[in-house]
Amino acid sequence: MVNRKVLTLDEFTIREMRAFPKATGELAGLLRDIGLAAKRVNVEVNKAGLVDILGETGDVNVQGEEVKLLDVFANDQFTRVLRHGISCAGIASEELDDFVIFDNEISRNSKYICMYDPLDGSSNIDVNVSIGTIFSVYRRVTETGTPVTKKDFLQAGNRQVAAGYIIYGSSTILVYATKRGVNGFTLDQSIGEFCLSHPNIKCPENGKMYSVNHGNYYSFSEEIKKYIECCQRKNKTNGGPYTQRYIGSMVSDVHRNLIRGGIFLYPGTKEKPKGKLRLLYECNPLAYMIEAAGGKATDGTQRILDKVPTELHERTPFFIGSLKMMEELEGYLLKVES
Ligand code: P6P
């Protein structure tokens, strides 16, 4: 029996659109397109152990990482759905060297562009650990009716109009944020629809979990090491020691911290001062989402959303999580300047 009280993603986006009489429905349409692509990716991810879509294509992507077949499939699904929709004028993707212009009449007149990491954490595909898609939506800044340019993609994260992620895990959940808040939709396989399961998500102000790759510990700055030791120490004031959880799939770590409270750190190191994670299609969307839920995200010195990108695939150190835990971390980072 279908639960008629539960809103599907389509119903929810249409209801949200009706709240804005002047809305054209383009953003609602783009979000529904993302939901459709996610459902198609989900089918393949769920089969990953059964059919020959594991392993490498033999290609290496712009990041210099082996490209797994599912990466390519996921990238193709999101790009194809958005190209054939009515809401997107072009895309940029972790899997593509450069941005893609959707050079047809309808797409050229669309007012949004989209950027995504189609399958983050893909190194986990073969070992059945949760993986995810991260996406970010902006209004284009160039004139509608013309092909998009790089300028449309190199916008600061504070200009996003929507952002979110899909986790292909124990269940498949799509979480997206707009200025009206953050909502989560769980895929009901029996009807093939994302259904509202986590309305109006708020990130707990505090938490007791921290996520970091301890393997990089000796490459971290002294301040980061001191903060990690603070997480590990019995501490009356902050309720330490904290629990350490690191899945190796950022969407899963960030989602757990969003729901239960916690902090995720991917600092720069001596060898890689900008860290590993990508600003445009990994950090900006998650930062937009966590701020909409009441959390915080910085690069250790400034708000992630205020960073003005200079190239599509630029990296940034990344700290994201519960407000009070982020403020505690900043207390350690600030010590470096005092
Ligand atoms: P490391 C996955 O490749 C990813 O981009 C994130 O999802 C994840 O949190 C991080 O990299 C893991 O990186 O260097 O700790 O293995």
Short mmCIF file of C-alpha atoms and ligand atoms in Angstrom, two decimals:
data_model
loop_
_atom_site.label_atom_id
_atom_site.label_comp_id
_atom_site.label_asym_id
_atom_site.label_seq_id
_atom_site.Cartn_x
_atom_site.Cartn_y
_atom_site.Cartn_z
CA MET A 1 0.00 0.00 0.00
CA VAL A 2 1.62 3.27 -1.10
CA ASN A 3 1.78 5.74 1.79
CA ARG A 4 -0.11 8.67 0.31
CA LYS A 5 1.10 10.99 3.09
CA VAL A 6 4.73 10.82 1.93
CA LEU A 7 5.74 13.39 -0.68
CA THR A 8 7.84 12.21 -3.60
CA LEU A 9 10.76 14.35 -4.77
CA ASP A 10 8.72 15.49 -7.76
CA GLU A 11 5.74 16.47 -5.57
CA PHE A 12 8.04 18.24 -3.12
CA THR A 13 9.90 20.27 -5.77
CA ILE A 14 6.58 21.28 -7.35
CA ARG A 15 5.21 22.30 -3.93
CA GLU A 16 8.38 24.34 -3.29
CA MET A 17 8.01 25.97 -6.70
CA ARG A 18 4.39 26.95 -5.95
CA ALA A 19 5.71 28.88 -2.93
CA PHE A 20 7.33 31.27 -5.45
CA PRO A 21 4.59 32.53 -7.85
CA LYS A 22 7.24 33.93 -10.17
CA ALA A 23 9.14 30.61 -10.32
CA THR A 24 9.50 29.26 -13.85
CA GLY A 25 9.84 25.67 -12.63
CA GLU A 26 13.32 25.36 -14.16
CA LEU A 27 15.08 24.69 -10.86
CA ALA A 28 12.40 22.20 -9.82
CA GLY A 29 12.85 20.52 -13.19
CA LEU A 30 16.63 20.40 -12.82
CA LEU A 31 16.34 18.76 -9.39
CA ARG A 32 13.92 16.18 -10.79
CA ASP A 33 16.39 15.51 -13.62
CA ILE A 34 19.10 14.86 -11.02
CA GLY A 35 16.73 12.48 -9.22
CA LEU A 36 16.13 10.59 -12.47
CA ALA A 37 19.85 10.22 -13.22
CA ALA A 38 20.44 9.12 -9.61
CA LYS A 39 17.85 6.35 -9.97
CA ARG A 40 19.60 5.08 -13.08
CA VAL A 41 23.01 5.17 -11.38
CA ASN A 42 21.55 3.43 -8.35
CA VAL A 43 20.45 0.46 -10.47
CA GLU A 44 23.99 -0.05 -11.76
CA VAL A 45 25.66 0.55 -8.38
CA ASN A 46 23.39 -2.09 -6.85
CA LYS A 47 24.42 -4.55 -9.58
CA ALA A 48 28.11 -3.67 -9.26
CA GLY A 49 28.95 -7.05 -7.74
CA LEU A 50 27.04 -9.00 -10.37
CA VAL A 51 27.96 -7.64 -13.76
CA ASP A 52 31.19 -6.65 -15.38
CA ILE A 53 31.04 -2.95 -14.65
CA LEU A 54 33.70 -3.09 -12.00
CA GLY A 55 37.34 -2.62 -12.59
CA GLU A 56 39.00 0.00 -14.67
CA THR A 57 38.27 1.32 -18.14
CA GLY A 58 42.00 1.60 -18.58
CA ASP A 59 41.52 5.37 -18.77
CA VAL A 60 42.86 7.92 -16.34
CA ASN A 61 40.75 11.01 -15.55
CA VAL A 62 41.89 14.61 -15.27
CA GLN A 63 42.71 13.88 -11.63
CA GLY A 64 45.22 11.26 -12.72
CA GLU A 65 43.05 8.57 -11.09
CA GLU A 66 42.08 5.26 -12.66
CA VAL A 67 38.56 5.63 -14.06
CA LYS A 68 36.22 2.83 -13.01
CA LEU A 69 33.45 1.87 -15.42
CA LEU A 70 30.79 3.05 -12.94
CA ASP A 71 32.41 6.50 -12.82
CA VAL A 72 32.00 6.78 -16.58
CA PHE A 73 28.46 5.42 -16.48
CA ALA A 74 27.43 7.85 -13.71
CA ASN A 75 28.98 10.80 -15.50
CA ASP A 76 27.15 9.87 -18.70
CA GLN A 77 23.80 9.55 -16.90
CA PHE A 78 23.91 12.97 -15.24
CA THR A 79 25.27 14.68 -18.34
CA ARG A 80 22.70 13.06 -20.65
CA VAL A 81 19.67 13.81 -18.45
CA LEU A 82 20.69 17.44 -17.96
CA ARG A 83 21.53 17.93 -21.65
CA HIS A 84 18.07 16.63 -22.66
CA GLY A 85 16.27 18.59 -19.91
CA ILE A 86 15.02 22.17 -20.14
CA SER A 87 16.86 23.64 -17.15
CA CYS A 88 20.61 23.41 -17.75
CA ALA A 89 22.84 25.34 -20.17
CA GLY A 90 26.03 23.40 -19.42
CA ILE A 91 27.92 21.25 -16.92
CA ALA A 92 31.35 20.62 -15.41
CA SER A 93 32.32 17.26 -13.94
CA GLU A 94 35.20 15.69 -12.04
CA GLU A 95 35.37 13.17 -14.88
CA LEU A 96 35.77 15.75 -17.67
CA ASP A 97 38.82 17.91 -18.39
CA ASP A 98 36.73 20.94 -19.35
CA PHE A 99 33.15 22.20 -18.97
CA VAL A 100 30.53 21.13 -21.51
CA ILE A 101 28.33 23.58 -23.43
CA PHE A 102 24.81 22.28 -24.14
CA ASP A 103 24.67 24.03 -27.49
CA ASN A 104 21.04 23.61 -28.51
CA GLU A 105 18.25 26.20 -28.60
CA ILE A 106 16.45 25.10 -25.43
CA SER A 107 19.59 24.54 -23.31
CA ARG A 108 21.14 27.82 -24.44
CA ASN A 109 18.05 29.60 -23.07
CA SER A 110 18.22 27.76 -19.71
CA LYS A 111 19.30 29.84 -16.77
CA TYR A 112 21.22 27.26 -14.72
CA ILE A 113 24.51 25.40 -14.91
CA CYS A 114 25.39 22.32 -12.89
CA MET A 115 28.67 20.87 -11.60
CA TYR A 116 29.11 17.42 -10.11
CA ASP A 117 31.36 14.66 -8.93
CA PRO A 118 29.31 11.86 -10.47
CA LEU A 119 30.65 9.11 -8.25
CA ASP A 120 32.72 10.23 -5.27
CA GLY A 121 34.57 7.56 -3.35
CA SER A 122 34.67 5.33 -6.42
CA SER A 123 37.71 3.50 -5.04
CA ASN A 124 35.17 1.93 -2.66
CA ILE A 125 33.05 0.48 -5.48
CA ASP A 126 34.78 -2.89 -5.54
CA VAL A 127 34.58 -3.36 -1.78
CA ASN A 128 30.90 -2.52 -1.39
CA VAL A 129 31.36 0.61 0.68
CA SER A 130 28.86 3.47 0.20
CA ILE A 131 29.65 5.89 -2.61
CA GLY A 132 27.95 9.05 -3.73
CA THR A 133 27.20 11.82 -6.21
CA ILE A 134 27.75 15.46 -5.23
CA PHE A 135 26.10 18.27 -7.22
CA SER A 136 26.01 22.04 -7.30
CA VAL A 137 23.64 24.41 -9.17
CA TYR A 138 24.25 28.07 -10.13
CA ARG A 139 22.46 30.65 -12.20
CA ARG A 140 24.57 31.35 -15.26
CA VAL A 141 26.15 34.83 -15.27
CA THR A 142 26.45 35.09 -19.05
CA GLU A 143 23.48 36.11 -21.20
CA THR A 144 20.84 33.43 -21.75
CA GLY A 145 20.55 32.45 -25.38
CA THR A 146 24.35 32.34 -25.74
CA PRO A 147 26.63 29.34 -25.10
CA VAL A 148 27.92 29.21 -21.50
CA THR A 149 31.53 30.21 -20.86
CA LYS A 150 34.06 29.36 -18.13
CA LYS A 151 32.87 32.46 -16.26
CA ASP A 152 29.59 30.65 -15.53
CA PHE A 153 31.52 27.92 -13.70
CA LEU A 154 34.14 29.95 -11.80
CA GLN A 155 31.64 31.49 -9.38
CA ALA A 156 32.11 31.61 -5.60
CA GLY A 157 30.14 28.96 -3.72
CA ASN A 158 28.01 31.64 -2.05
CA ARG A 159 26.27 32.08 -5.42
CA GLN A 160 24.87 28.55 -5.50
CA VAL A 161 21.08 28.29 -5.77
CA ALA A 162 20.93 24.59 -4.83
CA ALA A 163 23.37 21.83 -3.89
CA GLY A 164 23.31 18.33 -2.51
CA TYR A 165 24.34 14.73 -2.80
CA ILE A 166 23.07 11.20 -3.30
CA ILE A 167 24.45 8.32 -1.21
CA TYR A 168 24.23 4.84 -2.72
CA GLY A 169 24.45 2.90 0.53
CA SER A 170 22.33 0.74 2.83
CA SER A 171 19.55 2.80 1.31
CA THR A 172 19.79 5.38 -1.44
CA ILE A 173 19.17 8.88 -0.16
CA LEU A 174 19.13 12.20 -2.01
CA VAL A 175 19.74 15.29 0.12
CA TYR A 176 19.48 18.76 -1.35
CA ALA A 177 19.61 22.28 0.01
CA THR A 178 18.17 25.54 -1.24
CA LYS A 179 17.85 28.84 0.62
CA ARG A 180 14.63 27.37 2.06
CA GLY A 181 16.46 24.58 3.87
CA VAL A 182 17.78 21.02 3.60
CA ASN A 183 15.61 18.00 2.88
CA GLY A 184 16.37 14.30 2.46
CA PHE A 185 14.58 11.80 0.20
CA THR A 186 14.98 8.04 0.47
CA LEU A 187 14.48 5.92 -2.64
CA ASP A 188 11.43 3.68 -2.28
CA GLN A 189 12.38 0.87 -4.66
CA SER A 190 8.79 -0.43 -4.65
CA ILE A 191 7.54 2.65 -6.50
CA GLY A 192 10.88 3.87 -7.93
CA GLU A 193 10.50 7.28 -6.32
CA PHE A 194 12.60 9.35 -3.91
CA CYS A 195 10.28 10.02 -0.96
CA LEU A 196 10.64 12.75 1.66
CA SER A 197 12.19 10.97 4.68
CA HIS A 198 14.26 13.71 6.34
CA PRO A 199 12.34 17.01 6.21
CA ASN A 200 14.07 20.24 7.22
CA ILE A 201 17.38 18.70 8.34
CA LYS A 202 19.33 20.65 10.97
CA CYS A 203 22.93 19.78 11.82
CA PRO A 204 23.32 19.29 15.60
CA GLU A 205 25.26 22.25 17.03
CA ASN A 206 27.73 19.85 18.67
CA GLY A 207 28.85 16.28 18.31
CA LYS A 208 31.34 13.65 19.40
CA MET A 209 32.60 12.20 16.13
CA TYR A 210 35.55 13.30 14.07
CA SER A 211 36.58 12.05 10.64
CA VAL A 212 40.16 12.31 9.39
CA ASN A 213 42.65 10.02 7.64
CA HIS A 214 45.09 9.34 10.48
CA GLY A 215 47.50 7.91 7.94
CA ASN A 216 48.40 11.50 7.04
CA TYR A 217 48.98 12.50 10.69
CA TYR A 218 52.72 13.12 10.45
CA SER A 219 52.19 15.31 7.36
CA PHE A 220 49.69 17.56 9.15
CA SER A 221 50.55 20.95 10.66
CA GLU A 222 51.31 21.13 14.40
CA GLU A 223 47.93 22.87 14.93
CA ILE A 224 45.98 20.06 13.25
CA LYS A 225 47.94 17.48 15.25
CA LYS A 226 47.10 19.35 18.47
CA TYR A 227 43.41 19.44 17.51
CA ILE A 228 43.41 15.68 16.78
CA GLU A 229 45.04 15.04 20.17
CA CYS A 230 42.26 17.15 21.75
CA CYS A 231 39.69 14.88 20.04
CA GLN A 232 41.46 11.84 21.51
CA ARG A 233 41.86 13.14 25.07
CA LYS A 234 39.42 12.68 27.95
CA ASN A 235 38.23 16.22 28.34
CA LYS A 236 35.50 17.37 30.71
CA THR A 237 34.71 20.59 28.81
CA ASN A 238 34.13 19.09 25.35
CA GLY A 239 33.09 15.62 26.47
CA GLY A 240 36.15 14.03 24.85
CA PRO A 241 37.49 11.62 23.80
CA TYR A 242 35.50 11.74 20.58
CA THR A 243 34.81 8.69 18.44
CA GLN A 244 36.79 8.51 15.19
CA ARG A 245 34.86 7.39 12.11
CA TYR A 246 36.41 7.61 8.61
CA ILE A 247 34.65 5.78 5.78
CA GLY A 248 36.85 6.99 2.92
CA SER A 249 33.73 8.20 1.15
CA MET A 250 33.18 11.86 2.00
CA VAL A 251 29.45 11.96 1.29
CA SER A 252 28.92 9.18 3.86
CA ASP A 253 31.08 10.83 6.53
CA VAL A 254 29.49 14.25 5.96
CA HIS A 255 25.96 12.80 5.91
CA ARG A 256 26.49 10.99 9.23
CA ASN A 257 27.89 14.17 10.77
CA LEU A 258 24.97 16.18 9.35
CA ILE A 259 22.46 13.89 11.03
CA ARG A 260 24.26 13.08 14.31
CA GLY A 261 26.71 15.94 14.69
CA GLY A 262 30.42 15.69 13.98
CA ILE A 263 33.34 17.13 12.04
CA PHE A 264 35.16 16.02 8.88
CA LEU A 265 38.70 17.16 8.17
CA TYR A 266 40.73 16.90 5.01
CA PRO A 267 43.64 19.26 5.78
CA GLY A 268 46.47 20.22 3.49
CA THR A 269 49.80 18.52 4.15
CA LYS A 270 53.43 19.52 3.72
CA GLU A 271 53.47 17.66 0.39
CA LYS A 272 50.00 18.79 -0.74
CA PRO A 273 49.20 22.11 0.98
CA LYS A 274 45.86 22.39 -0.88
CA GLY A 275 44.83 18.92 0.22
CA LYS A 276 42.98 16.53 -2.08
CA LEU A 277 39.34 17.60 -2.32
CA ARG A 278 37.93 19.68 -5.16
CA LEU A 279 36.43 23.10 -4.44
CA LEU A 280 33.81 23.40 -7.19
CA TYR A 281 32.01 20.06 -7.17
CA GLU A 282 32.89 18.51 -3.80
CA CYS A 283 33.51 21.18 -1.16
CA ASN A 284 31.25 24.03 -2.32
CA PRO A 285 28.06 21.93 -2.55
CA LEU A 286 28.66 20.26 0.83
CA ALA A 287 29.54 23.63 2.39
CA TYR A 288 26.34 25.19 1.01
CA MET A 289 24.35 22.26 2.39
CA ILE A 290 25.93 22.27 5.86
CA GLU A 291 25.48 26.04 6.26
CA ALA A 292 21.82 25.73 5.24
CA ALA A 293 21.52 23.11 8.02
CA GLY A 294 23.25 25.36 10.61
CA GLY A 295 26.79 23.98 10.39
CA LYS A 296 30.01 25.50 9.09
CA ALA A 297 32.68 24.82 6.45
CA THR A 298 36.09 26.48 5.98
CA ASP A 299 39.46 25.86 4.37
CA GLY A 300 41.10 26.51 7.72
CA THR A 301 41.40 30.24 7.14
CA GLN A 302 38.21 31.33 5.34
CA ARG A 303 34.61 30.31 4.64
CA ILE A 304 34.57 27.79 1.77
CA LEU A 305 31.65 29.59 0.11
CA ASP A 306 33.62 32.86 -0.11
CA LYS A 307 36.52 31.38 -2.07
CA VAL A 308 36.64 32.64 -5.67
CA PRO A 309 37.77 29.76 -7.90
CA THR A 310 40.40 30.28 -10.59
CA GLU A 311 40.20 26.86 -12.24
CA LEU A 312 37.63 24.08 -12.58
CA HIS A 313 39.54 21.36 -10.75
CA GLU A 314 41.26 23.34 -8.04
CA ARG A 315 41.71 21.71 -4.66
CA THR A 316 41.24 23.11 -1.17
CA PRO A 317 41.81 22.02 2.42
CA PHE A 318 38.36 21.21 3.80
CA PHE A 319 36.86 21.31 7.31
CA ILE A 320 33.10 20.83 7.67
CA GLY A 321 30.69 19.99 10.47
CA SER A 322 28.79 21.03 13.59
CA LEU A 323 29.13 24.68 14.45
CA LYS A 324 30.60 24.21 17.96
CA MET A 325 33.08 21.57 16.77
CA MET A 326 34.21 23.83 13.94
CA GLU A 327 34.67 26.68 16.42
CA GLU A 328 36.72 24.37 18.67
CA LEU A 329 38.93 23.46 15.68
CA GLU A 330 39.35 27.12 14.76
CA GLY A 331 40.59 27.79 18.28
CA TYR A 332 43.53 25.49 17.49
CA LEU A 333 44.11 26.90 14.01
CA LEU A 334 44.07 30.49 15.28
CA LYS A 335 46.82 29.65 17.79
CA VAL A 336 49.20 29.45 14.84
CA GLU A 337 48.78 33.20 14.25
CA SER A 338 48.91 34.39 17.85
P1 P6P B 1 41.99 9.50 1.42
C1 P6P B 1 37.28 9.68 -2.19
O1 P6P B 1 38.32 9.45 -3.15
C2 P6P B 1 37.49 11.07 -1.62
O2 P6P B 1 37.44 12.01 -2.64
C3 P6P B 1 36.46 11.35 -0.53
O3 P6P B 1 35.22 10.80 -0.79
C4 P6P B 1 37.09 10.74 0.69
O4 P6P B 1 36.66 11.33 1.91
C5 P6P B 1 38.57 11.02 0.45
O5 P6P B 1 38.75 11.11 -0.96
C6 P6P B 1 39.44 9.90 0.97
O6 P6P B 1 40.78 10.27 0.70
O7 P6P B 1 43.21 10.25 0.98
O8 P6P B 1 41.75 9.65 2.92
O9 P6P B 1 41.91 8.08 0.96
#
